[in-house]
């Protein structure tokens, strides 16, 4: 730093063994004594676990007893323990930003087999940190206020649970759902495993609670268009599709559906997986929340062609809730935290031609069968084939799209259990012979193995082997499943009249756009990436954005609900804290060096830089600057500077990396 | 530990500096570590908040100090934590490559890599690939082309500065 007296530097260096994680590869004792001889190093120590209390105590004591004014810790990634050592320094009276870490675990000992090369690399990283910290300067901690509202995106069971938890804690919640009703996949199911309680019986009270809760603003048929800002202060735009029915005026009597000029429902109902039908004015299911129909502009004669007798309008009568001229609207909200609970979609098995889905009508997906079994579904709960007959022999194929390197390498976690549940329900409703063809049965969960035993006792047949193909047995819709029975060691052919494909859970089709909107990442298979798989399972790389439910990875309802509550608790924690600390790594302009060239101004995506016309120089608003440093790199005269990442600091780091030997 | 620490950098192995953005690529490198994915030890990593922070002087200083290759790793286009700064990185890399050529450095010694926070494996493979490519190009030894005077870094930075100014004015 300009004018800094480097002779007064007293750097303390601490090398962590991390048990054997580092010490098993890098000679920490040699590294420590080598570091002790570097310029400005007042003392160097090594210790088994620097992050432990005694490790931190060591730093604190040394700062006080040895007058240290800079600290370097060679240990794990700064993403893990930089806050720990900054706090330790601060507790000992040293400014917390006079600390630097050298990442010799994630970037050295864990990725390098060769002990000698690992040692050399650790030296380089340590020397870089020592040179860099010499350039550090004391900084003020920075805090921003948190808006007390939260946004929950996705109204399945995860979003419902998270919204209710936040609202019960007294926070204002905006719950956005893109379908006309909340409820998600759970609302499609008949029973839930392993307890077999009826999905609607446990879900609909929660849906109603959402609707009635004074702290929840429910926006269905809506999607988040854009999110700006950062933790504590997000500005969100929400696009509301026209329902063509005024939500304030509608009382949910459904008379418009009866009054519609289409006397017969003849359009496929997506909620019933296309097995049932609907009219142009429709509700997905009887317990929909809000209990307000929606008019499909493509099939409604009035909207599509402008000519209809409008039986719906007549039926609605003087409430006049039907508004054919409704337009899409964008609403804007400011929130402090966001919970993303956008769920999953099921794998489309038509891409596996040998299962015959889409080709043979009696091959169904598990979700279709859920709708057939559901009393509110297209057959009022009767399990019948498309021709109305009751299946006598049913084959269930496990792992369709899961555990298959051509599709999804992962196990979808819920399929074994829902396939067992379907086997039970099919047998209970029809008495059919049921054949479950599986690779492995996976039942890790409370009451799961017991449920498996029960289904076996009920006489369901289990065949261990992959289904090679499904072919027509005759012209009457009967099917032959060819299975390689690995327990018998022979190929078997099973004659069945219904095949159920236990399809994988996969990321939503637009998961990639959604993650961009919220500034979060996806893991390789496309589910949203949590900040840490064990210790920050609902956090994301974006500090105010949390994830819960199947959008983060395939999981069952109990785990989804638990995760949703965890996300709500995390959101509450930041909201209730009222403020959050930011890295003070903002950029600023050294007025004397600025030539007023304006290079930096258009580079800033946050409009943080403006030109002071009077002084003919650029100025940066620290409240708007997010600290990317792009303007700093672009400034041709070196007038743009960045705290914690100044040119001098990075140059010093480079010198340490390259010149230490 | 039977290894004896050595104190001479006399090896002919390539020396590579990698600048990684905090949000994607540095996190990917942490992930590679957590997953114990082994990759070439000849790359040394410097964390910046965004790939957009990588100053032309960082790259040229690395070469001046003896690096044989420089890698810049950031979030995939469209995924930058700061909205769009990695697009500016793309343009800046083109500029730096251009003046590397003027200074007698093969432009392929600077490589831009995208690695999301989940792509530890991809990052490790990209590092190995770059190390192999740099090894094929052989040592750069750029600073040896300069007078052995104490001023050589300053001289270099002056030139960098001039070029940066020239480019920025044009842009
Ligand atoms: S934050 Fe990764 S490239 Fe900008």
mmCIF file of N, CA and C and ligand atoms in Angstrom, chain A residues 628, chain B residues 21-25 49-52 73-76 79-86 89 114, ligand 1:
data_model
loop_
_atom_site.group_PDB
_atom_site.id
_atom_site.type_symbol
_atom_site.label_atom_id
_atom_site.label_comp_id
_atom_site.label_asym_id
_atom_site.label_seq_id
_atom_site.Cartn_x
_atom_site.Cartn_y
_atom_site.Cartn_z
ATOM 1 N N UNK A 628 -17.193 -7.229 -8.222
ATOM 2 C CA UNK A 628 -16.657 -8.185 -9.205
ATOM 3 C C UNK A 628 -15.255 -7.807 -9.638
ATOM 4 N N UNK B 21 -12.481 -17.682 -10.673
ATOM 5 C CA UNK B 21 -13.493 -16.849 -10.032
ATOM 6 C C UNK B 21 -14.038 -17.578 -8.807
ATOM 7 N N UNK B 22 -14.333 -16.801 -7.807
ATOM 8 C CA UNK B 22 -14.757 -17.330 -6.513
ATOM 9 C C UNK B 22 -15.993 -18.222 -6.613
ATOM 10 N N UNK B 23 -16.920 -17.875 -7.519
ATOM 11 C CA UNK B 23 -18.268 -18.464 -7.431
ATOM 12 C C UNK B 23 -18.393 -19.781 -8.142
ATOM 13 N N UNK B 24 -17.725 -19.927 -9.270
ATOM 14 C CA UNK B 24 -17.844 -21.194 -10.006
ATOM 15 C C UNK B 24 -16.542 -21.977 -9.960
ATOM 16 N N UNK B 25 -15.513 -21.441 -10.571
ATOM 17 C CA UNK B 25 -14.335 -22.263 -10.819
ATOM 18 C C UNK B 25 -13.530 -22.545 -9.555
ATOM 19 N N UNK B 49 -12.652 -12.544 -7.452
ATOM 20 C CA UNK B 49 -14.095 -12.639 -7.262
ATOM 21 C C UNK B 49 -14.782 -13.064 -8.557
ATOM 22 N N UNK B 50 -14.283 -12.577 -9.681
ATOM 23 C CA UNK B 50 -14.926 -12.846 -10.970
ATOM 24 C C UNK B 50 -13.822 -12.924 -12.009
ATOM 25 N N UNK B 51 -14.029 -13.703 -13.047
ATOM 26 C CA UNK B 51 -13.026 -13.751 -14.113
ATOM 27 C C UNK B 51 -12.814 -12.356 -14.705
ATOM 28 N N UNK B 52 -13.825 -11.491 -14.568
ATOM 29 C CA UNK B 52 -13.719 -10.121 -15.068
ATOM 30 C C UNK B 52 -12.666 -9.296 -14.333
ATOM 31 N N UNK B 73 -10.171 -19.170 -15.350
ATOM 32 C CA UNK B 73 -11.347 -20.038 -15.279
ATOM 33 C C UNK B 73 -12.491 -19.269 -14.635
ATOM 34 N N UNK B 74 -13.642 -19.331 -15.285
ATOM 35 C CA UNK B 74 -14.812 -18.614 -14.768
ATOM 36 C C UNK B 74 -16.078 -19.419 -14.957
ATOM 37 N N UNK B 75 -17.166 -18.787 -14.613
ATOM 38 C CA UNK B 75 -18.482 -19.411 -14.774
ATOM 39 C C UNK B 75 -18.805 -19.516 -16.263
ATOM 40 N N UNK B 76 -19.641 -20.461 -16.614
ATOM 41 C CA UNK B 76 -20.060 -20.590 -18.009
ATOM 42 C C UNK B 76 -20.736 -19.289 -18.469
ATOM 43 N N UNK B 79 -23.732 -17.520 -16.781
ATOM 44 C CA UNK B 79 -23.826 -17.932 -15.381
ATOM 45 C C UNK B 79 -23.006 -17.078 -14.430
ATOM 46 N N UNK B 80 -22.382 -16.023 -14.937
ATOM 47 C CA UNK B 80 -21.507 -15.228 -14.077
ATOM 48 C C UNK B 80 -22.319 -14.715 -12.884
ATOM 49 N N UNK B 81 -21.712 -14.789 -11.712
ATOM 50 C CA UNK B 81 -22.365 -14.319 -10.496
ATOM 51 C C UNK B 81 -22.688 -12.829 -10.586
ATOM 52 N N UNK B 82 -21.954 -12.145 -11.432
ATOM 53 C CA UNK B 82 -22.178 -10.710 -11.626
ATOM 54 C C UNK B 82 -22.809 -10.465 -13.000
ATOM 55 N N UNK B 83 -23.748 -11.346 -13.339
ATOM 56 C CA UNK B 83 -24.589 -11.234 -14.522
ATOM 57 C C UNK B 83 -23.853 -11.552 -15.833
ATOM 58 N N UNK B 84 -22.928 -10.672 -16.240
ATOM 59 C CA UNK B 84 -22.406 -10.815 -17.609
ATOM 60 C C UNK B 84 -20.929 -10.502 -17.699
ATOM 61 N N UNK B 85 -20.232 -10.462 -16.554
ATOM 62 C CA UNK B 85 -18.842 -9.996 -16.604
ATOM 63 C C UNK B 85 -17.933 -10.968 -17.342
ATOM 64 N N UNK B 86 -18.315 -12.259 -17.373
ATOM 65 C CA UNK B 86 -17.422 -13.197 -18.076
ATOM 66 C C UNK B 86 -17.432 -12.959 -19.592
ATOM 67 N N UNK B 89 -14.723 -10.803 -19.937
ATOM 68 C CA UNK B 89 -13.480 -11.579 -19.869
ATOM 69 C C UNK B 89 -13.117 -12.128 -21.248
ATOM 70 N N UNK B 114 -14.244 -22.616 -18.840
ATOM 71 C CA UNK B 114 -15.460 -22.429 -18.050
ATOM 72 C C UNK B 114 -15.674 -23.667 -17.188
HETATM 73 S S1 LIG C 1 -18.314 -14.750 -11.121
HETATM 74 FE FE1 LIG C 1 -17.536 -16.447 -12.229
HETATM 75 S S2 LIG C 1 -17.029 -15.469 -14.082
HETATM 76 FE FE2 LIG C 1 -17.975 -13.851 -13.028
#
